[in-house]
Amino acid sequence: MTVVGPFGLSVRDQALEADVQAGLAAVEEGLLEATKSDVPFITEAAQHLVRAGGKRFRPLLVMLAAQFGDPYSPGVVPSAVVVELTHLATLYHDDVMDEAEVRRGVASANARWGNSVAVLTGDFLFARASHILADLGPEAVRIQAEAFERLVTGQILETAGPRDGRDPIDHYLDVLAGKTGSLVAVACRFGAMMSGAEESMANILTQYGERLGTAFQLADDVLDIASDSHESGKTPGTDLREGIPTLPVLRLRARAESDAGTPEDRALCELLAGDLTDDVRHAEALAGLRAHPALEEARRDTVRYAEEARATLAPLPSCTSKVALEGLCDAVVHRAG
């Protein structure tokens, strides 16, 4: 058994493993090439997060989806580079909006060089992604543009919050579908499309990516509450401290506002609404959520989206790549406990 990609995805087929590893290595070279500039400072800033590493979750999906056609087609690796560059660009912008100081274990670009450089570096990455995309044809440009519109719309919806009368949980799931699901779906579509797979297969893989992307983000929500730093590699309760209402918090609020809500539910909501930059209050809030049924409800939501992703794969022919894609559903659920 060999381990490749994020979360220790196991691939039991040597030929598939070789294809995936070779593809990911080529993507890494492509990312470094795409982030070079005649201006050394731009190269340094643009390669900052590339060299910091990352799961390369989206390029992995491109490689696995490409197995349903010709995985050696010339557009496969460049399309994976496009998707990852787009993802990296959003991280530069996200860190500015969130005033984040650390990303992938290193100082964020905004912490190191300031907000202006971080924003402009993200724009530079978008420009380089567009340059590569132009050589992949007008259909690829259209797909990427639509996904980017959804991504930005999701970010705006998150910032604006739910409109009056809108269920906050439904609103949040729409935000995740735009912010995360859209680009993961494009990774799967590009892999299928660039490899020449049948359109029906590309549609199935796109639907799979949309659901898997949402499950992936929901698992992060659960991890932020449930894991310790050794397990997750991140500080527990980071979203709580920053006042970001993730799914466990939204599930708690819904329960507190319902007829079944208890005084304990409402007290925990009041605690979460207060200043959680205080370490004592933060620890109390984290312990309260860990013991609350809302966390288990969020886990079930994660499992549901992962199982929906798996179910969409059913019409695809049996092959090692399909098994690997199913394994990613298991891996996402495992992350959420």
Short mmCIF file of C-alpha atoms in Angstrom, two decimals:
data_model
loop_
_atom_site.label_atom_id
_atom_site.label_comp_id
_atom_site.label_asym_id
_atom_site.label_seq_id
_atom_site.Cartn_x
_atom_site.Cartn_y
_atom_site.Cartn_z
CA MET A 1 0.00 0.00 0.00
CA THR A 2 1.36 3.39 -1.01
CA VAL A 3 0.36 6.77 0.35
CA VAL A 4 -0.06 9.75 -1.97
CA GLY A 5 -1.77 13.09 -1.77
CA PRO A 6 -3.61 14.67 1.16
CA PHE A 7 -4.76 12.89 4.34
CA GLY A 8 -2.62 9.85 3.47
CA LEU A 9 -4.80 8.68 0.57
CA SER A 10 -3.90 5.03 -0.05
CA VAL A 11 -3.42 3.85 -3.62
CA ARG A 12 -2.99 0.12 -4.09
CA ASP A 13 -2.27 0.16 -7.82
CA GLN A 14 1.35 0.82 -8.81
CA ALA A 15 0.49 2.17 -12.26
CA LEU A 16 -2.02 4.66 -10.85
CA GLU A 17 0.39 5.67 -8.11
CA ALA A 18 3.13 6.29 -10.66
CA ASP A 19 0.81 8.39 -12.82
CA VAL A 20 -0.43 10.45 -9.88
CA GLN A 21 3.03 11.03 -8.42
CA ALA A 22 4.47 11.99 -11.82
CA GLY A 23 1.56 14.33 -12.43
CA LEU A 24 1.88 16.04 -9.06
CA ALA A 25 5.63 16.44 -9.55
CA ALA A 26 4.97 18.09 -12.91
CA VAL A 27 2.40 20.37 -11.31
CA GLU A 28 4.97 21.42 -8.72
CA GLU A 29 7.42 22.36 -11.46
CA GLY A 30 4.64 24.19 -13.28
CA LEU A 31 3.76 26.20 -10.18
CA LEU A 32 7.34 27.32 -9.70
CA GLU A 33 7.64 28.24 -13.37
CA ALA A 34 4.34 30.13 -13.37
CA THR A 35 5.33 32.19 -10.33
CA LYS A 36 8.62 33.43 -11.76
CA SER A 37 8.96 37.08 -12.68
CA ASP A 38 11.66 39.30 -14.11
CA VAL A 39 11.32 41.21 -10.84
CA PRO A 40 12.99 39.15 -8.08
CA PHE A 41 10.77 40.57 -5.34
CA ILE A 42 7.62 39.49 -7.21
CA THR A 43 9.07 35.99 -7.60
CA GLU A 44 9.80 35.82 -3.89
CA ALA A 45 6.30 36.96 -2.92
CA ALA A 46 4.54 34.80 -5.52
CA GLN A 47 6.46 31.66 -4.55
CA HIS A 48 6.05 32.29 -0.84
CA LEU A 49 3.06 29.98 -0.41
CA VAL A 50 4.08 27.60 -3.21
CA ARG A 51 7.28 26.77 -1.35
CA ALA A 52 5.44 26.58 1.97
CA GLY A 53 3.82 23.39 0.67
CA GLY A 54 0.21 22.33 1.06
CA LYS A 55 -2.00 19.34 0.41
CA ARG A 56 -2.28 19.90 -3.38
CA PHE A 57 -5.78 18.51 -2.95
CA ARG A 58 -7.10 20.06 -6.16
CA PRO A 59 -4.21 18.92 -8.42
CA LEU A 60 -4.63 15.42 -6.99
CA LEU A 61 -8.27 15.45 -8.08
CA VAL A 62 -7.26 16.61 -11.56
CA MET A 63 -4.90 13.63 -11.84
CA LEU A 64 -7.46 11.11 -10.60
CA ALA A 65 -10.23 12.46 -12.84
CA ALA A 66 -7.87 12.35 -15.84
CA GLN A 67 -7.66 8.58 -15.43
CA PHE A 68 -11.11 8.33 -17.02
CA GLY A 69 -9.56 9.47 -20.30
CA ASP A 70 -5.94 9.80 -21.38
CA PRO A 71 -4.04 10.96 -18.27
CA TYR A 72 -1.03 11.87 -20.44
CA SER A 73 -2.94 14.43 -22.53
CA PRO A 74 -0.99 17.69 -22.71
CA GLY A 75 -3.68 19.82 -21.05
CA VAL A 76 -3.95 17.82 -17.83
CA VAL A 77 -0.96 19.19 -15.91
CA PRO A 78 -1.45 22.84 -17.01
CA SER A 79 -5.10 22.70 -15.95
CA ALA A 80 -4.02 21.44 -12.52
CA VAL A 81 -1.55 24.32 -12.29
CA VAL A 82 -4.36 26.77 -13.14
CA VAL A 83 -6.62 25.43 -10.40
CA GLU A 84 -3.87 25.47 -7.77
CA LEU A 85 -2.72 28.97 -8.74
CA THR A 86 -6.29 30.18 -8.39
CA HIS A 87 -6.56 28.54 -4.98
CA LEU A 88 -3.25 30.07 -3.86
CA ALA A 89 -4.34 33.51 -5.04
CA THR A 90 -7.47 33.29 -2.91
CA LEU A 91 -5.33 32.44 0.12
CA TYR A 92 -3.33 35.66 -0.27
CA HIS A 93 -6.58 37.62 -0.39
CA ASP A 94 -8.22 35.63 2.44
CA ASP A 95 -5.29 36.33 4.75
CA VAL A 96 -5.66 40.05 4.17
CA MET A 97 -9.40 39.96 4.90
CA ASP A 98 -8.88 37.78 7.98
CA GLU A 99 -5.77 39.67 9.14
CA ALA A 100 -4.07 36.28 9.41
CA GLU A 101 -0.48 36.20 10.58
CA VAL A 102 0.42 32.60 9.69
CA ARG A 103 -0.32 30.42 6.67
CA ARG A 104 1.00 26.88 6.21
CA GLY A 105 3.42 27.26 9.07
CA VAL A 106 5.09 30.42 7.75
CA ALA A 107 4.36 34.13 8.12
CA SER A 108 1.50 35.15 5.84
CA ALA A 109 2.36 37.46 2.96
CA ASN A 110 0.42 40.31 4.53
CA ALA A 111 2.25 39.87 7.84
CA ARG A 112 5.60 39.82 6.06
CA TRP A 113 5.16 42.48 3.39
CA GLY A 114 1.89 44.26 4.17
CA ASN A 115 -1.64 44.10 2.78
CA SER A 116 -0.93 45.89 -0.49
CA VAL A 117 1.79 43.46 -1.54
CA ALA A 118 -0.36 40.49 -0.51
CA VAL A 119 -3.36 41.66 -2.54
CA LEU A 120 -1.25 42.48 -5.58
CA THR A 121 0.56 39.14 -5.36
CA GLY A 122 -2.79 37.37 -5.38
CA ASP A 123 -3.71 39.39 -8.47
CA PHE A 124 -0.41 38.38 -10.07
CA LEU A 125 -1.24 34.71 -9.51
CA PHE A 126 -4.69 35.18 -11.05
CA ALA A 127 -3.04 36.78 -14.07
CA ARG A 128 -0.60 33.89 -14.48
CA ALA A 129 -3.43 31.37 -14.16
CA SER A 130 -5.35 33.22 -16.88
CA HIS A 131 -2.29 33.19 -19.14
CA ILE A 132 -2.02 29.40 -18.89
CA LEU A 133 -5.77 29.01 -19.23
CA ALA A 134 -5.80 30.89 -22.54
CA ASP A 135 -3.83 28.04 -24.13
CA LEU A 136 -6.37 25.46 -22.95
CA GLY A 137 -9.21 26.78 -25.08
CA PRO A 138 -12.32 28.98 -24.74
CA GLU A 139 -14.38 26.29 -22.97
CA ALA A 140 -11.78 26.03 -20.21
CA VAL A 141 -11.74 29.83 -19.88
CA ARG A 142 -15.54 29.88 -19.57
CA ILE A 143 -15.58 27.12 -16.93
CA GLN A 144 -12.90 28.82 -14.87
CA ALA A 145 -14.63 32.21 -15.14
CA GLU A 146 -17.93 30.78 -13.94
CA ALA A 147 -16.23 29.03 -11.03
CA PHE A 148 -14.35 32.19 -10.07
CA GLU A 149 -17.60 34.16 -10.13
CA ARG A 150 -19.14 31.58 -7.76
CA LEU A 151 -16.08 31.71 -5.52
CA VAL A 152 -16.21 35.49 -5.21
CA THR A 153 -19.98 35.42 -4.75
CA GLY A 154 -19.54 32.94 -1.91
CA GLN A 155 -17.01 35.24 -0.25
CA ILE A 156 -19.32 38.24 -0.61
CA LEU A 157 -22.27 36.27 0.81
CA GLU A 158 -20.12 35.25 3.78
CA THR A 159 -19.17 38.87 4.40
CA ALA A 160 -22.73 40.16 4.00
CA GLY A 161 -24.36 37.43 6.09
CA PRO A 162 -27.77 35.85 5.51
CA ARG A 163 -30.61 38.09 4.37
CA ASP A 164 -33.65 38.55 6.60
CA GLY A 165 -35.65 35.35 6.87
CA ARG A 166 -32.90 33.16 5.42
CA ASP A 167 -31.87 30.12 7.43
CA PRO A 168 -28.27 30.82 8.58
CA ILE A 169 -27.26 27.17 8.04
CA ASP A 170 -28.64 27.08 4.49
CA HIS A 171 -26.85 30.38 3.84
CA TYR A 172 -23.60 28.96 5.22
CA LEU A 173 -23.81 25.83 3.06
CA ASP A 174 -24.36 28.04 0.00
CA VAL A 175 -21.27 30.02 0.99
CA LEU A 176 -19.20 26.84 1.20
CA ALA A 177 -20.49 25.57 -2.14
CA GLY A 178 -19.24 28.80 -3.72
CA LYS A 179 -16.02 29.37 -1.78
CA THR A 180 -14.76 25.77 -1.76
CA GLY A 181 -17.01 23.46 -3.76
CA SER A 182 -16.81 25.46 -7.00
CA LEU A 183 -13.03 25.20 -7.43
CA VAL A 184 -12.87 21.55 -6.32
CA ALA A 185 -15.57 20.81 -8.90
CA VAL A 186 -13.51 22.56 -11.58
CA ALA A 187 -10.48 20.43 -10.68
CA CYS A 188 -12.50 17.30 -11.36
CA ARG A 189 -14.02 18.71 -14.57
CA PHE A 190 -10.67 19.85 -15.93
CA GLY A 191 -9.11 16.46 -15.29
CA ALA A 192 -11.89 14.71 -17.17
CA MET A 193 -12.17 17.31 -19.92
CA MET A 194 -8.46 17.65 -20.63
CA SER A 195 -8.04 13.88 -20.77
CA GLY A 196 -10.80 13.53 -23.34
CA ALA A 197 -13.16 11.61 -21.06
CA GLU A 198 -16.81 11.37 -22.07
CA GLU A 199 -18.98 14.36 -21.22
CA SER A 200 -21.21 12.21 -19.04
CA MET A 201 -18.18 11.23 -16.96
CA ALA A 202 -17.06 14.85 -16.70
CA ASN A 203 -20.50 15.83 -15.40
CA ILE A 204 -20.47 13.07 -12.78
CA LEU A 205 -16.98 14.00 -11.60
CA THR A 206 -17.97 17.68 -11.41
CA GLN A 207 -20.93 16.84 -9.15
CA TYR A 208 -18.64 14.67 -7.05
CA GLY A 209 -16.13 17.51 -6.65
CA GLU A 210 -18.82 19.98 -5.60
CA ARG A 211 -20.00 17.73 -2.78
CA LEU A 212 -16.53 16.62 -1.75
CA GLY A 213 -15.36 20.22 -1.55
CA THR A 214 -18.20 21.10 0.81
CA ALA A 215 -17.52 17.99 2.93
CA PHE A 216 -13.84 18.95 3.06
CA GLN A 217 -14.64 22.38 4.47
CA LEU A 218 -17.19 21.01 6.93
CA ALA A 219 -14.55 18.59 8.19
CA ASP A 220 -12.30 21.61 8.81
CA ASP A 221 -15.12 23.17 10.85
CA VAL A 222 -15.33 20.07 13.04
CA LEU A 223 -11.54 19.84 13.33
CA ASP A 224 -11.33 23.43 14.53
CA ILE A 225 -13.39 22.43 17.55
CA ALA A 226 -12.66 18.76 18.12
CA SER A 227 -8.97 18.21 17.42
CA ASP A 228 -5.86 19.07 19.35
CA SER A 229 -2.96 20.85 17.65
CA HIS A 230 -0.96 17.61 17.38
CA GLU A 231 -3.71 15.92 15.35
CA SER A 232 -4.65 18.78 13.05
CA GLY A 233 -1.46 20.84 12.79
CA LYS A 234 -3.45 23.97 13.65
CA THR A 235 -4.40 25.71 16.88
CA PRO A 236 -7.81 24.45 18.09
CA GLY A 237 -10.57 27.02 18.19
CA THR A 238 -8.91 29.43 15.76
CA ASP A 239 -12.23 30.18 14.05
CA LEU A 240 -13.88 30.61 17.45
CA ARG A 241 -11.27 33.12 18.58
CA GLU A 242 -11.71 35.09 15.35
CA GLY A 243 -15.49 35.11 15.68
CA ILE A 244 -16.09 33.05 12.54
CA PRO A 245 -19.46 31.22 12.86
CA THR A 246 -18.70 27.74 11.53
CA LEU A 247 -21.25 24.94 11.31
CA PRO A 248 -21.00 23.67 14.93
CA VAL A 249 -21.68 27.20 16.17
CA LEU A 250 -24.59 27.63 13.75
CA ARG A 251 -26.04 24.27 14.85
CA LEU A 252 -25.77 25.40 18.48
CA ARG A 253 -27.54 28.68 17.74
CA ALA A 254 -30.33 26.90 15.87
CA ARG A 255 -30.85 24.55 18.80
CA ALA A 256 -30.79 27.41 21.34
CA GLU A 257 -33.43 29.32 19.36
CA SER A 258 -35.70 26.29 18.94
CA ASP A 259 -38.41 25.06 21.31
CA ALA A 260 -35.97 22.33 22.39
CA GLY A 261 -33.36 24.89 23.43
CA THR A 262 -32.16 24.78 27.03
CA PRO A 263 -30.79 27.48 29.33
CA GLU A 264 -27.38 25.78 28.92
CA ASP A 265 -27.62 26.17 25.13
CA ARG A 266 -28.38 29.85 25.46
CA ALA A 267 -25.62 30.38 28.02
CA LEU A 268 -23.08 28.81 25.67
CA CYS A 269 -24.32 31.04 22.85
CA GLU A 270 -23.82 34.09 25.06
CA LEU A 271 -20.31 32.94 25.86
CA LEU A 272 -19.51 32.50 22.16
CA ALA A 273 -20.87 35.96 21.40
CA GLY A 274 -18.43 37.53 23.86
CA ASP A 275 -14.75 38.33 23.64
CA LEU A 276 -12.94 35.04 22.99
CA THR A 277 -9.51 36.60 22.69
CA ASP A 278 -9.36 36.00 26.44
CA ASP A 279 -7.69 32.61 26.90
CA VAL A 280 -9.90 31.54 29.82
CA ARG A 281 -13.15 32.39 28.04
CA HIS A 282 -11.84 30.78 24.85
CA ALA A 283 -10.98 27.54 26.67
CA GLU A 284 -14.40 27.49 28.32
CA ALA A 285 -16.16 28.02 24.97
CA LEU A 286 -14.10 25.33 23.28
CA ALA A 287 -14.84 22.82 26.06
CA GLY A 288 -18.54 23.68 25.92
CA LEU A 289 -18.78 23.09 22.18
CA ARG A 290 -16.80 19.86 22.37
CA ALA A 291 -19.35 18.48 24.83
CA HIS A 292 -22.39 19.82 22.97
CA PRO A 293 -24.58 17.77 20.58
CA ALA A 294 -24.12 20.51 17.95
CA LEU A 295 -20.63 19.17 17.24
CA GLU A 296 -21.98 15.70 16.51
CA GLU A 297 -24.66 17.24 14.28
CA ALA A 298 -21.92 18.98 12.29
CA ARG A 299 -20.07 15.66 11.99
CA ARG A 300 -23.21 14.07 10.57
CA ASP A 301 -23.50 16.89 8.04
CA THR A 302 -19.92 16.21 6.97
CA VAL A 303 -20.62 12.51 6.56
CA ARG A 304 -23.78 13.26 4.58
CA TYR A 305 -21.94 15.40 2.02
CA ALA A 306 -19.11 12.86 1.75
CA GLU A 307 -21.61 10.04 1.19
CA GLU A 308 -23.43 12.13 -1.42
CA ALA A 309 -20.09 12.62 -3.17
CA ARG A 310 -19.48 8.87 -3.11
CA ALA A 311 -22.97 8.14 -4.42
CA THR A 312 -22.47 10.35 -7.47
CA LEU A 313 -19.58 8.10 -8.56
CA ALA A 314 -21.81 5.03 -8.86
CA PRO A 315 -22.41 5.27 -12.65
CA LEU A 316 -18.66 5.43 -13.40
CA PRO A 317 -16.94 2.23 -14.54
CA SER A 318 -15.09 0.28 -11.86
CA CYS A 319 -11.39 1.14 -11.85
CA THR A 320 -8.58 1.99 -9.46
CA SER A 321 -9.16 5.73 -9.87
CA LYS A 322 -12.80 5.36 -8.86
CA VAL A 323 -11.66 3.44 -5.77
CA ALA A 324 -9.21 6.25 -4.96
CA LEU A 325 -11.94 8.89 -5.32
CA GLU A 326 -14.15 6.87 -2.99
CA GLY A 327 -11.20 6.68 -0.61
CA LEU A 328 -11.07 10.46 -0.50
CA CYS A 329 -14.66 10.46 0.79
CA ASP A 330 -13.55 8.11 3.58
CA ALA A 331 -10.53 10.28 4.29
CA VAL A 332 -12.62 13.43 4.64
CA VAL A 333 -14.98 11.68 7.05
CA HIS A 334 -12.04 10.31 9.01
CA ARG A 335 -10.68 13.84 9.43
CA ALA A 336 -13.96 14.84 11.03
CA GLY A 337 -13.75 11.93 13.47
#
